[in-house]
Coordinates of C-alpha atoms and ligand atoms in Angstrom, one line a residue:
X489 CA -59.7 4.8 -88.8
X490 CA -61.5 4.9 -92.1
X491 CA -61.9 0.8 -92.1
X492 CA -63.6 0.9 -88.3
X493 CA -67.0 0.1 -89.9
X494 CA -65.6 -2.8 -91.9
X495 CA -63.9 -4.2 -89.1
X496 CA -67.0 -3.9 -87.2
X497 CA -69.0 -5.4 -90.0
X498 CA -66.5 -8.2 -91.1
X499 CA -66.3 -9.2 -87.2
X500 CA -69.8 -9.6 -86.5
X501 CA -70.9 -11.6 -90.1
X502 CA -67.9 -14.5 -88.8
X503 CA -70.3 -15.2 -86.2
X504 CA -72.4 -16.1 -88.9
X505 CA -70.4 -18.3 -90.7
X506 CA -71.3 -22.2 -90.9
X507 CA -67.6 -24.2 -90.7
X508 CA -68.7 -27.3 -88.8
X509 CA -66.2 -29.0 -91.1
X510 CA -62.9 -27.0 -90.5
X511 CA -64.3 -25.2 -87.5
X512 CA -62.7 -21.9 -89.0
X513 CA -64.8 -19.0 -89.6
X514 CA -64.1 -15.8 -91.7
X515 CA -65.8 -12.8 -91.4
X516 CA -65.4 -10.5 -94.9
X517 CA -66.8 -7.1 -95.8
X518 CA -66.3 -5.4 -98.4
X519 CA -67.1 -1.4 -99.2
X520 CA -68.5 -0.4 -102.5
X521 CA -68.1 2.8 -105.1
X522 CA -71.8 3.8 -103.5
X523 CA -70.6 3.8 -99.9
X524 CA -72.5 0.9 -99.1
X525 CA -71.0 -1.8 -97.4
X526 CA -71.7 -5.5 -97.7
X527 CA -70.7 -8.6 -95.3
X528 CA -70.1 -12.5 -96.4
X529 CA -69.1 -15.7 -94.1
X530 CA -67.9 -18.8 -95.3
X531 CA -70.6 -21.2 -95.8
X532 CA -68.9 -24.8 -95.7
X533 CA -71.4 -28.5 -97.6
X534 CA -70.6 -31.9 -96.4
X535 CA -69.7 -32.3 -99.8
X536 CA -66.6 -29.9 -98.9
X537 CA -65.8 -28.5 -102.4
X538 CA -68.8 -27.4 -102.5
X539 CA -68.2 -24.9 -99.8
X540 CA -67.8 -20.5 -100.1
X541 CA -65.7 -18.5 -99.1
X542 CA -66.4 -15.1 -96.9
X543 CA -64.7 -12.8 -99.4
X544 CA -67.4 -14.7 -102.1
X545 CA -70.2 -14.1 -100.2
X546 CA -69.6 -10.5 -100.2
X547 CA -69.1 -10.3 -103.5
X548 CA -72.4 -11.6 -104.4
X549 CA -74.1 -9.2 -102.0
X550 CA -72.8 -6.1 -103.6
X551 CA -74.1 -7.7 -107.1
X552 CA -77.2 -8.8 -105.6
X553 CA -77.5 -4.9 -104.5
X554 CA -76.4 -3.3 -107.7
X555 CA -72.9 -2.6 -106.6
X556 CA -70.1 -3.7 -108.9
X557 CA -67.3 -1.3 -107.8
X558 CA -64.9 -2.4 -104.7
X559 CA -63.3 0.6 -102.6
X560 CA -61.8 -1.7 -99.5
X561 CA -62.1 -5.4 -98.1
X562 CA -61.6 -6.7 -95.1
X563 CA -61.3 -10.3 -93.8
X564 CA -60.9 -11.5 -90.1
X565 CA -60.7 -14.7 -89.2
X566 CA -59.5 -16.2 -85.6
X567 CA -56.3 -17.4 -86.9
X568 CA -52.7 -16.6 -85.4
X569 CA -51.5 -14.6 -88.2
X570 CA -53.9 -12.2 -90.4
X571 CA -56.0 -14.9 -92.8
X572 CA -54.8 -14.1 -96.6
X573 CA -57.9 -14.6 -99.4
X574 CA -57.8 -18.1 -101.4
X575 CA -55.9 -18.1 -104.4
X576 CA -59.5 -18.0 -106.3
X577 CA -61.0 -14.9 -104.3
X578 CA -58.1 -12.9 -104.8
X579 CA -59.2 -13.6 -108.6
X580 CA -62.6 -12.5 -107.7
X581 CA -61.8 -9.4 -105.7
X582 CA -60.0 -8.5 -108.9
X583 CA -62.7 -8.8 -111.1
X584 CA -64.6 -5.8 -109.0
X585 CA -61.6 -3.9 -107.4
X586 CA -58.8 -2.3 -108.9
X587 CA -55.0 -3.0 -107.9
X588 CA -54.8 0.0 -105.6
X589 CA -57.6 -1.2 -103.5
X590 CA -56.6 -1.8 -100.1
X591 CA -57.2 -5.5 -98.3
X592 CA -57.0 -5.4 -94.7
X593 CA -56.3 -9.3 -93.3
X594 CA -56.7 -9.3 -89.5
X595 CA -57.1 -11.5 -86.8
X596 CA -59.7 -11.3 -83.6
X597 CA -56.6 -10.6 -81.8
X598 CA -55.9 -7.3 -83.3
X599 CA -53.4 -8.1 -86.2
X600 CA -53.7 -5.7 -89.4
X601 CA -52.2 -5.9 -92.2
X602 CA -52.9 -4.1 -95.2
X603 CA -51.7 -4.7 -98.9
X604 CA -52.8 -3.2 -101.9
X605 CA -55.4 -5.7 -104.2
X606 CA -52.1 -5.8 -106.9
X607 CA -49.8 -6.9 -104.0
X608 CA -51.9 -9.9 -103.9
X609 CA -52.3 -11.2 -107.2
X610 CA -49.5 -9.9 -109.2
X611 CA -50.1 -10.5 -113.2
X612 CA -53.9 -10.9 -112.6
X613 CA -55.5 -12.5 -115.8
X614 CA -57.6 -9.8 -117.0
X615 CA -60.1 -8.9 -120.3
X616 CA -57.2 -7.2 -121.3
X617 CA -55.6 -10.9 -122.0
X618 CA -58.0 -11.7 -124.4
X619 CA -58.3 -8.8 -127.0
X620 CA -57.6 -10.1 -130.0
Ligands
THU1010 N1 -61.9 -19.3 -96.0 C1 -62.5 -18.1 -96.2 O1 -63.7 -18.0 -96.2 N2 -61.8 -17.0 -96.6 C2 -60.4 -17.0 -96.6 O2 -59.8 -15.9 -96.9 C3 -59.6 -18.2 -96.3 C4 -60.4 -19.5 -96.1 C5 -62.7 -20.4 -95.5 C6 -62.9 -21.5 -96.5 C7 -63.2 -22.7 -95.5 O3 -64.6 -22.7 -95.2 C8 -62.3 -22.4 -94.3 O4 -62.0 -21.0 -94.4 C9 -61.1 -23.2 -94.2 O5 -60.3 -23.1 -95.3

């Protein structure tokens, strides 16, 4: 399966992530135009807006690495039904990704589901909304 290696990716960086605050931890990697992959966790602040999200965290590693260009994303979390990107993510994964990319949501228990990027944010705001 082409997404093994995110899977394996995504899995292992949730072990990483810091939720003492919800106690729920996601696990998100991403693969870029290069090949290369990068991982994020959520990283929860007392002051609990303040927190990031997985799917963020991935983000800024492919930028931090010269990437801009998503080809696939996956999330995993330990939650009964595939965990679904935040409203705001979905905005960020389509500032790097277009609609045809595929996001794989799954679960430690071995739940896949796979929709296309557009599927997820129908009507994205884009640059193309503000030329004049
Ligand atoms: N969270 C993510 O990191 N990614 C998602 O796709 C859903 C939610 C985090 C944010 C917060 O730290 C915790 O999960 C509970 O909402």
């Amino acid at each position: 399966m082409m997404s093994q290696d995110l899977q394996t990716a995504a899995t292992q960086v949730r072990e990483r992530a810091y939720a003492p605050y919800s106690g729920f931890k996601v696990g998100a990697a991403v693969r870029a135009a290069s090949g290369a992959v990068y991982v994020g966790c959520n990283v929860e602040n007392v002051a609990y807006p303040e927190g990031t999200c997985a799917e963020a965290g991935a983000i800024a590693a492919m930028i931090a690495a010269g990437d801009s260009q998503l080809t696939e994303v996956f999330v995993i979390a330990d939650s009964p039904e595939p965990v679904t990107p935040c409203g705001g993510c979905r905005q960020k994964l389509a500032e790097f990704g277009g609609g045809d990319v595929p996001v794989t949501m799954a679960t430690l228990g071995g739940v896949h589901v796979t929709r296309p990027l557009a599927d997820l944010l129908p009507g994205a705001f884009s640059a193309h909304h503000m030329e004049a």
